[in-house]
Amino acid sequence: MDDQPGSLKSSIPGSRKVNIEKGSWMVSPSYLFYHFGTSGLSVAVATGVTHPLDVLKVRLQMQLVGQRGPLTGMGKLFFQVLKNEGTRSMYLGLAPALTRSVLYGGLRLGLYEPSKNVCNWAFGSTNILVKIASGAFSGGIATALTNPVEVLKVRLQMNPNLRRGPIGELQRIISEEGIRALWKGVGPAMSRAAALTASQLATYDESKRILISRTPLEEGFPLHLIASMVAGTVSTFITAPMDMIKTRLMLQRESKEVGSYKTGFHCAYQGACHICKIRPTDYNYLYTL
């Protein structure tokens, strides 16, 4: 019957019935609030625990910008930061990082399931391609909306001597660089987020499905942990280059050399030239490689 719980019927005659248990795109506000809240909270907790690693990541990505020389490893950099700047520096930019994690995590994960359910309703399938498309869409939208907070976060992480705080730094960016500066690097950031979310969520779903079908593991913490580790490893490997480009573009005013970057492709080109120890203007040599 049409009034049974768990089913919805379109007002268009002849249209098919959609069962919520099978993934209807029409969900209640309470479900959306619950999904958004739990997603944002889980990402915020993870952000608080791993923030020191994020600070190190940004510092590593900004090594030898416009220069050449030996790179410092993560372990050595960690002890250098503790010695020269203190433990407090490992939590620089924590406030905007937590703010972004709640908004970004909630939007990214909260939009993923509804997007997947819309595809299931429209095409009658939730295969791997649908999961990738849903993940890319949710990640791109979430990043575009939260890019200003990400710019503020990386600026604070690279400035241990800053005393004005997040609000003061935000006001400085707007007054000195304009409001458009808050969307620096949004192109590479959206590309990274789309690739990250697509690879992460799709790999997680598929890993869990394979583990359930081919191993004794059942639904529970061990299954989720292993699937999450696989998904995190794959997504990080895929998006590392885009993450570096994003960071360097967002920090354009923090370095004269970084300020010379015009686009994400230009940033990638300059970085490749430094890795290969080629002068960025030596085009003839590039063609002989």
mmCIF file of C-alpha atoms in Angstrom:
data_model
loop_
_atom_site.group_PDB
_atom_site.id
_atom_site.type_symbol
_atom_site.label_atom_id
_atom_site.label_comp_id
_atom_site.label_asym_id
_atom_site.label_seq_id
_atom_site.Cartn_x
_atom_site.Cartn_y
_atom_site.Cartn_z
ATOM 1 C CA MET A 1 0.000 0.000 0.000
ATOM 2 C CA ASP A 2 1.078 3.593 -0.692
ATOM 3 C CA ASP A 3 0.719 4.715 2.937
ATOM 4 C CA GLN A 4 2.969 2.004 4.335
ATOM 5 C CA PRO A 5 6.044 3.213 6.248
ATOM 6 C CA GLY A 6 9.253 3.221 4.261
ATOM 7 C CA SER A 7 7.726 3.843 0.853
ATOM 8 C CA LEU A 8 7.060 6.907 -1.227
ATOM 9 C CA LYS A 9 5.129 7.151 -4.459
ATOM 10 C CA SER A 10 5.557 9.913 -7.001
ATOM 11 C CA SER A 11 2.527 12.011 -7.894
ATOM 12 C CA ILE A 12 3.240 11.370 -11.576
ATOM 13 C CA PRO A 13 1.049 8.542 -12.866
ATOM 14 C CA GLY A 14 2.949 5.464 -13.868
ATOM 15 C CA SER A 15 6.122 6.437 -12.014
ATOM 16 C CA ARG A 16 7.806 3.819 -9.945
ATOM 17 C CA LYS A 17 7.622 3.491 -6.184
ATOM 18 C CA VAL A 18 10.790 4.288 -4.235
ATOM 19 C CA ASN A 19 11.552 2.435 -1.032
ATOM 20 C CA ILE A 20 13.522 4.336 1.588
ATOM 21 C CA GLU A 21 15.144 1.151 2.758
ATOM 22 C CA LYS A 22 16.631 0.773 -0.709
ATOM 23 C CA GLY A 23 17.886 4.357 -0.722
ATOM 24 C CA SER A 24 15.356 7.084 -1.421
ATOM 25 C CA TRP A 25 16.647 10.543 -2.165
ATOM 26 C CA MET A 26 13.755 11.948 -0.111
ATOM 27 C CA VAL A 27 14.882 11.841 3.517
ATOM 28 C CA SER A 28 13.542 13.527 6.624
ATOM 29 C CA PRO A 29 15.141 16.684 8.106
ATOM 30 C CA SER A 30 15.920 14.750 11.286
ATOM 31 C CA TYR A 31 17.889 12.200 9.254
ATOM 32 C CA LEU A 32 19.846 14.955 7.495
ATOM 33 C CA PHE A 33 20.580 16.695 10.804
ATOM 34 C CA TYR A 34 21.719 13.432 12.382
ATOM 35 C CA HIS A 35 23.905 12.510 9.394
ATOM 36 C CA PHE A 36 25.428 16.013 9.172
ATOM 37 C CA GLY A 37 26.027 16.234 12.936
ATOM 38 C CA THR A 38 27.616 12.825 13.368
ATOM 39 C CA SER A 39 29.757 13.294 10.253
ATOM 40 C CA GLY A 40 30.994 16.711 11.371
ATOM 41 C CA LEU A 41 31.656 15.569 14.937
ATOM 42 C CA SER A 42 33.624 12.505 13.856
ATOM 43 C CA VAL A 43 35.817 14.558 11.524
ATOM 44 C CA ALA A 44 36.340 17.210 14.237
ATOM 45 C CA VAL A 45 37.603 14.582 16.697
ATOM 46 C CA ALA A 46 39.947 13.164 14.075
ATOM 47 C CA THR A 47 41.188 16.673 13.254
ATOM 48 C CA GLY A 48 41.993 17.443 16.875
ATOM 49 C CA VAL A 49 44.000 14.236 17.250
ATOM 50 C CA THR A 50 45.933 14.530 13.979
ATOM 51 C CA HIS A 51 46.426 18.328 13.859
ATOM 52 C CA PRO A 52 50.153 18.193 14.747
ATOM 53 C CA LEU A 53 50.690 15.964 11.718
ATOM 54 C CA ASP A 54 48.816 18.482 9.582
ATOM 55 C CA VAL A 55 51.118 21.275 10.769
ATOM 56 C CA LEU A 56 54.146 19.172 9.837
ATOM 57 C CA LYS A 57 52.589 18.369 6.450
ATOM 58 C CA VAL A 58 52.161 22.068 5.606
ATOM 59 C CA ARG A 59 55.725 22.864 6.717
ATOM 60 C CA LEU A 60 57.072 19.978 4.606
ATOM 61 C CA GLN A 61 55.093 21.130 1.569
ATOM 62 C CA MET A 62 56.634 24.607 1.815
ATOM 63 C CA GLN A 63 60.233 23.397 1.972
ATOM 64 C CA LEU A 64 62.741 24.955 -0.433
ATOM 65 C CA VAL A 65 60.141 27.018 -2.286
ATOM 66 C CA GLY A 66 62.097 28.655 -5.099
ATOM 67 C CA GLN A 67 65.331 27.061 -3.852
ATOM 68 C CA ARG A 68 67.302 23.856 -4.182
ATOM 69 C CA GLY A 69 68.866 21.704 -1.549
ATOM 70 C CA PRO A 70 68.338 18.648 0.641
ATOM 71 C CA LEU A 71 64.833 18.163 1.997
ATOM 72 C CA THR A 72 64.209 17.717 5.711
ATOM 73 C CA GLY A 73 62.316 14.571 6.705
ATOM 74 C CA MET A 74 59.240 14.560 8.911
ATOM 75 C CA GLY A 75 61.046 13.216 11.982
ATOM 76 C CA LYS A 76 63.828 15.782 11.836
ATOM 77 C CA LEU A 77 61.372 18.604 11.173
ATOM 78 C CA PHE A 78 59.249 17.512 14.148
ATOM 79 C CA PHE A 79 62.167 17.860 16.564
ATOM 80 C CA GLN A 80 63.269 21.136 14.975
ATOM 81 C CA VAL A 81 59.814 22.644 15.457
ATOM 82 C CA LEU A 82 59.615 21.455 19.074
ATOM 83 C CA LYS A 83 63.082 22.826 19.827
ATOM 84 C CA ASN A 84 62.721 26.197 18.107
ATOM 85 C CA GLU A 85 59.020 26.972 18.539
ATOM 86 C CA GLY A 86 57.761 24.800 21.383
ATOM 87 C CA THR A 87 54.868 22.393 21.742
ATOM 88 C CA ARG A 88 52.314 25.156 21.155
ATOM 89 C CA SER A 89 53.388 25.465 17.530
ATOM 90 C CA MET A 90 52.110 21.946 16.835
ATOM 91 C CA TYR A 91 48.573 23.270 17.362
ATOM 92 C CA LEU A 92 48.801 26.452 15.300
ATOM 93 C CA GLY A 93 45.579 27.029 13.383
ATOM 94 C CA LEU A 94 43.610 24.550 15.483
ATOM 95 C CA ALA A 95 40.540 26.782 15.841
ATOM 96 C CA PRO A 96 39.946 27.242 12.084
ATOM 97 C CA ALA A 97 40.889 23.583 11.530
ATOM 98 C CA LEU A 98 38.132 22.429 13.908
ATOM 99 C CA THR A 99 35.659 24.889 12.401
ATOM 100 C CA ARG A 100 36.425 23.674 8.914
ATOM 101 C CA SER A 101 36.299 20.019 9.926
ATOM 102 C CA VAL A 102 32.765 20.356 11.280
ATOM 103 C CA LEU A 103 31.535 22.221 8.195
ATOM 104 C CA TYR A 104 33.557 20.332 5.605
ATOM 105 C CA GLY A 105 33.160 16.924 7.173
ATOM 106 C CA GLY A 106 29.454 17.401 7.671
ATOM 107 C CA LEU A 107 28.881 18.640 4.134
ATOM 108 C CA ARG A 108 31.160 16.102 2.464
ATOM 109 C CA LEU A 109 29.924 13.008 4.261
ATOM 110 C CA GLY A 110 26.413 14.354 4.688
ATOM 111 C CA LEU A 111 25.982 14.933 0.941
ATOM 112 C CA TYR A 112 27.524 11.622 -0.081
ATOM 113 C CA GLU A 113 24.673 9.304 0.918
ATOM 114 C CA PRO A 114 21.877 11.522 -0.469
ATOM 115 C CA SER A 115 23.814 11.916 -3.741
ATOM 116 C CA LYS A 116 24.275 8.171 -3.970
ATOM 117 C CA ASN A 117 20.587 7.613 -3.237
ATOM 118 C CA VAL A 118 19.556 10.074 -5.952
ATOM 119 C CA CYS A 119 21.617 8.083 -8.465
ATOM 120 C CA ASN A 120 20.063 4.879 -7.199
ATOM 121 C CA TRP A 121 16.585 6.390 -7.634
ATOM 122 C CA ALA A 122 17.385 7.780 -11.092
ATOM 123 C CA PHE A 123 19.423 4.925 -12.554
ATOM 124 C CA GLY A 124 18.575 1.987 -10.295
ATOM 125 C CA SER A 125 22.236 1.362 -9.448
ATOM 126 C CA THR A 126 24.861 2.195 -6.831
ATOM 127 C CA ASN A 127 27.897 0.672 -8.527
ATOM 128 C CA ILE A 128 31.460 1.911 -8.120
ATOM 129 C CA LEU A 129 31.044 4.649 -10.758
ATOM 130 C CA VAL A 130 28.024 6.049 -8.930
ATOM 131 C CA LYS A 131 29.978 6.070 -5.670
ATOM 132 C CA ILE A 132 32.888 7.889 -7.302
ATOM 133 C CA ALA A 133 30.604 10.506 -8.858
ATOM 134 C CA SER A 134 28.718 11.036 -5.586
ATOM 135 C CA GLY A 135 31.958 11.378 -3.651
ATOM 136 C CA ALA A 136 33.434 13.838 -6.144
ATOM 137 C CA PHE A 137 30.307 15.984 -6.072
ATOM 138 C CA SER A 138 30.023 16.115 -2.277
ATOM 139 C CA GLY A 139 33.744 16.786 -1.809
ATOM 140 C CA GLY A 140 33.881 19.565 -4.396
ATOM 141 C CA ILE A 141 30.869 21.410 -3.010
ATOM 142 C CA ALA A 142 32.102 21.146 0.581
ATOM 143 C CA THR A 143 35.547 22.484 -0.350
ATOM 144 C CA ALA A 144 34.236 25.457 -2.309
ATOM 145 C CA LEU A 145 32.145 26.549 0.678
ATOM 146 C CA THR A 146 34.911 26.098 3.289
ATOM 147 C CA ASN A 147 37.946 27.336 1.315
ATOM 148 C CA PRO A 148 38.255 30.629 3.293
ATOM 149 C CA VAL A 149 38.665 28.685 6.543
ATOM 150 C CA GLU A 150 41.313 26.478 4.916
ATOM 151 C CA VAL A 151 43.274 29.540 3.734
ATOM 152 C CA LEU A 152 43.161 30.968 7.256
ATOM 153 C CA LYS A 153 44.307 27.652 8.723
ATOM 154 C CA VAL A 154 47.417 27.247 6.578
ATOM 155 C CA ARG A 155 48.375 30.914 7.073
ATOM 156 C CA LEU A 156 48.318 30.415 10.833
ATOM 157 C CA GLN A 157 50.232 27.131 10.612
ATOM 158 C CA MET A 158 53.095 28.851 8.780
ATOM 159 C CA ASN A 159 53.314 31.820 11.189
ATOM 160 C CA PRO A 160 54.482 30.752 14.666
ATOM 161 C CA ASN A 161 55.130 34.384 15.695
ATOM 162 C CA LEU A 162 51.654 35.604 14.787
ATOM 163 C CA ARG A 163 49.884 37.210 17.746
ATOM 164 C CA ARG A 164 46.707 38.608 16.202
ATOM 165 C CA GLY A 165 44.749 35.341 16.283
ATOM 166 C CA PRO A 166 42.369 33.860 13.703
ATOM 167 C CA ILE A 167 39.951 36.809 13.611
ATOM 168 C CA GLY A 168 42.772 39.350 13.341
ATOM 169 C CA GLU A 169 44.474 37.386 10.583
ATOM 170 C CA LEU A 170 41.188 37.073 8.712
ATOM 171 C CA GLN A 171 40.697 40.839 8.902
ATOM 172 C CA ARG A 172 44.272 41.410 7.686
ATOM 173 C CA ILE A 173 43.817 39.115 4.688
ATOM 174 C CA ILE A 174 40.613 40.885 3.644
ATOM 175 C CA SER A 175 41.992 44.409 4.151
ATOM 176 C CA GLU A 176 45.402 43.852 2.507
ATOM 177 C CA GLU A 177 44.673 41.225 -0.140
ATOM 178 C CA GLY A 178 40.944 41.560 -0.719
ATOM 179 C CA ILE A 179 38.133 39.120 -0.115
ATOM 180 C CA ARG A 180 39.119 37.137 -3.226
ATOM 181 C CA ALA A 181 42.253 36.044 -1.364
ATOM 182 C CA LEU A 182 40.054 33.813 0.774
ATOM 183 C CA TRP A 183 39.460 31.668 -2.302
ATOM 184 C CA LYS A 184 43.092 31.304 -3.314
ATOM 185 C CA GLY A 185 43.807 27.781 -4.463
ATOM 186 C CA VAL A 186 40.123 26.881 -4.635
ATOM 187 C CA GLY A 187 40.558 25.171 -8.018
ATOM 188 C CA PRO A 188 43.243 22.691 -6.900
ATOM 189 C CA ALA A 189 41.458 22.368 -3.555
ATOM 190 C CA MET A 190 38.216 21.328 -5.233
ATOM 191 C CA SER A 191 40.068 18.930 -7.528
ATOM 192 C CA ARG A 192 41.826 17.426 -4.530
ATOM 193 C CA ALA A 193 38.624 17.165 -2.519
ATOM 194 C CA ALA A 194 36.746 15.561 -5.382
ATOM 195 C CA ALA A 195 39.526 13.022 -5.905
ATOM 196 C CA LEU A 196 39.932 12.493 -2.146
ATOM 197 C CA THR A 197 36.269 11.973 -1.415
ATOM 198 C CA ALA A 198 35.674 9.866 -4.489
ATOM 199 C CA SER A 199 38.639 7.578 -3.829
ATOM 200 C CA GLN A 200 38.143 7.498 -0.059
ATOM 201 C CA LEU A 201 34.426 6.823 0.163
ATOM 202 C CA ALA A 202 34.263 4.560 -2.868
ATOM 203 C CA THR A 203 37.313 2.572 -1.734
ATOM 204 C CA TYR A 204 35.856 2.311 1.767
ATOM 205 C CA ASP A 205 32.544 0.951 0.488
ATOM 206 C CA GLU A 206 34.201 -1.499 -1.876
ATOM 207 C CA SER A 207 36.821 -2.597 0.673
ATOM 208 C CA LYS A 208 34.121 -3.306 3.218
ATOM 209 C CA ARG A 209 32.075 -5.251 0.683
ATOM 210 C CA ILE A 210 35.068 -7.370 -0.366
ATOM 211 C CA LEU A 211 36.115 -8.009 3.240
ATOM 212 C CA ILE A 212 32.615 -9.154 4.163
ATOM 213 C CA SER A 213 32.323 -11.481 1.168
ATOM 214 C CA ARG A 214 35.833 -12.955 1.217
ATOM 215 C CA THR A 215 36.887 -12.938 4.878
ATOM 216 C CA PRO A 216 35.304 -14.051 8.177
ATOM 217 C CA LEU A 217 34.928 -10.385 9.205
ATOM 218 C CA GLU A 218 31.432 -9.192 9.995
ATOM 219 C CA GLU A 219 29.923 -5.755 10.550
ATOM 220 C CA GLY A 220 31.772 -4.193 13.483
ATOM 221 C CA PHE A 221 34.781 -2.150 14.567
ATOM 222 C CA PRO A 222 37.558 -4.383 13.067
ATOM 223 C CA LEU A 223 35.850 -4.312 9.666
ATOM 224 C CA HIS A 224 35.399 -0.534 9.699
ATOM 225 C CA LEU A 225 38.969 0.019 10.901
ATOM 226 C CA ILE A 226 40.583 -2.074 8.161
ATOM 227 C CA ALA A 227 38.366 -0.596 5.429
ATOM 228 C CA SER A 228 39.140 2.924 6.675
ATOM 229 C CA MET A 229 42.888 2.257 6.656
ATOM 230 C CA VAL A 230 42.744 0.976 3.086
ATOM 231 C CA ALA A 231 40.637 3.943 1.970
ATOM 232 C CA GLY A 232 42.862 6.483 3.720
ATOM 233 C CA THR A 233 46.059 5.060 2.225
ATOM 234 C CA VAL A 234 44.672 5.014 -1.313
ATOM 235 C CA SER A 235 43.163 8.512 -1.144
ATOM 236 C CA THR A 236 46.279 10.093 0.388
ATOM 237 C CA PHE A 237 48.540 8.606 -2.272
ATOM 238 C CA ILE A 238 46.270 9.848 -5.059
ATOM 239 C CA THR A 239 45.804 13.404 -3.767
ATOM 240 C CA ALA A 240 49.277 14.251 -2.378
ATOM 241 C CA PRO A 241 50.414 16.273 -5.451
ATOM 242 C CA MET A 242 47.159 18.285 -5.545
ATOM 243 C CA ASP A 243 47.455 18.953 -1.818
ATOM 244 C CA MET A 244 50.913 20.475 -2.221
ATOM 245 C CA ILE A 245 49.759 22.714 -5.084
ATOM 246 C CA LYS A 246 46.769 23.853 -3.022
ATOM 247 C CA THR A 247 48.930 24.751 -0.016
ATOM 248 C CA ARG A 248 51.481 26.706 -2.036
ATOM 249 C CA LEU A 249 48.805 28.729 -3.797
ATOM 250 C CA MET A 250 47.044 29.538 -0.520
ATOM 251 C CA LEU A 251 50.334 30.831 0.926
ATOM 252 C CA GLN A 252 51.223 33.070 -2.015
ATOM 253 C CA ARG A 253 51.757 36.153 0.139
ATOM 254 C CA GLU A 254 53.974 34.252 2.566
ATOM 255 C CA SER A 255 56.806 33.821 0.045
ATOM 256 C CA LYS A 256 58.037 35.896 -2.863
ATOM 257 C CA GLU A 257 58.611 32.802 -4.925
ATOM 258 C CA VAL A 258 55.182 31.379 -4.177
ATOM 259 C CA GLY A 259 53.717 34.708 -5.253
ATOM 260 C CA SER A 260 55.007 34.055 -8.783
ATOM 261 C CA TYR A 261 52.600 31.145 -9.217
ATOM 262 C CA LYS A 262 49.808 32.070 -11.627
ATOM 263 C CA THR A 263 47.719 28.884 -11.679
ATOM 264 C CA GLY A 264 47.730 25.395 -10.265
ATOM 265 C CA PHE A 265 49.337 24.067 -13.449
ATOM 266 C CA HIS A 266 52.077 26.702 -13.214
ATOM 267 C CA CYS A 267 52.728 25.717 -9.606
ATOM 268 C CA ALA A 268 52.969 22.046 -10.565
ATOM 269 C CA TYR A 269 55.311 22.891 -13.447
ATOM 270 C CA GLN A 270 57.624 24.959 -11.241
ATOM 271 C CA GLY A 271 57.685 22.226 -8.617
ATOM 272 C CA ALA A 272 58.528 19.577 -11.208
ATOM 273 C CA CYS A 273 61.343 21.748 -12.536
ATOM 274 C CA HIS A 274 62.873 22.108 -9.055
ATOM 275 C CA ILE A 275 62.607 18.376 -8.428
ATOM 276 C CA CYS A 276 64.331 17.649 -11.749
ATOM 277 C CA LYS A 277 66.851 20.464 -11.045
ATOM 278 C CA ILE A 278 65.886 22.330 -14.219
ATOM 279 C CA ARG A 279 65.564 26.090 -14.505
ATOM 280 C CA PRO A 280 61.837 26.814 -15.001
ATOM 281 C CA THR A 281 62.658 29.050 -17.996
ATOM 282 C CA ASP A 282 64.840 26.488 -19.725
ATOM 283 C CA TYR A 283 62.141 25.220 -22.093
ATOM 284 C CA ASN A 284 64.569 23.882 -24.672
ATOM 285 C CA TYR A 285 66.096 21.539 -22.112
ATOM 286 C CA LEU A 286 62.661 20.318 -21.121
ATOM 287 C CA TYR A 287 61.971 19.194 -24.667
ATOM 288 C CA THR A 288 65.121 17.050 -24.666
ATOM 289 C CA LEU A 289 64.075 14.986 -21.645
#
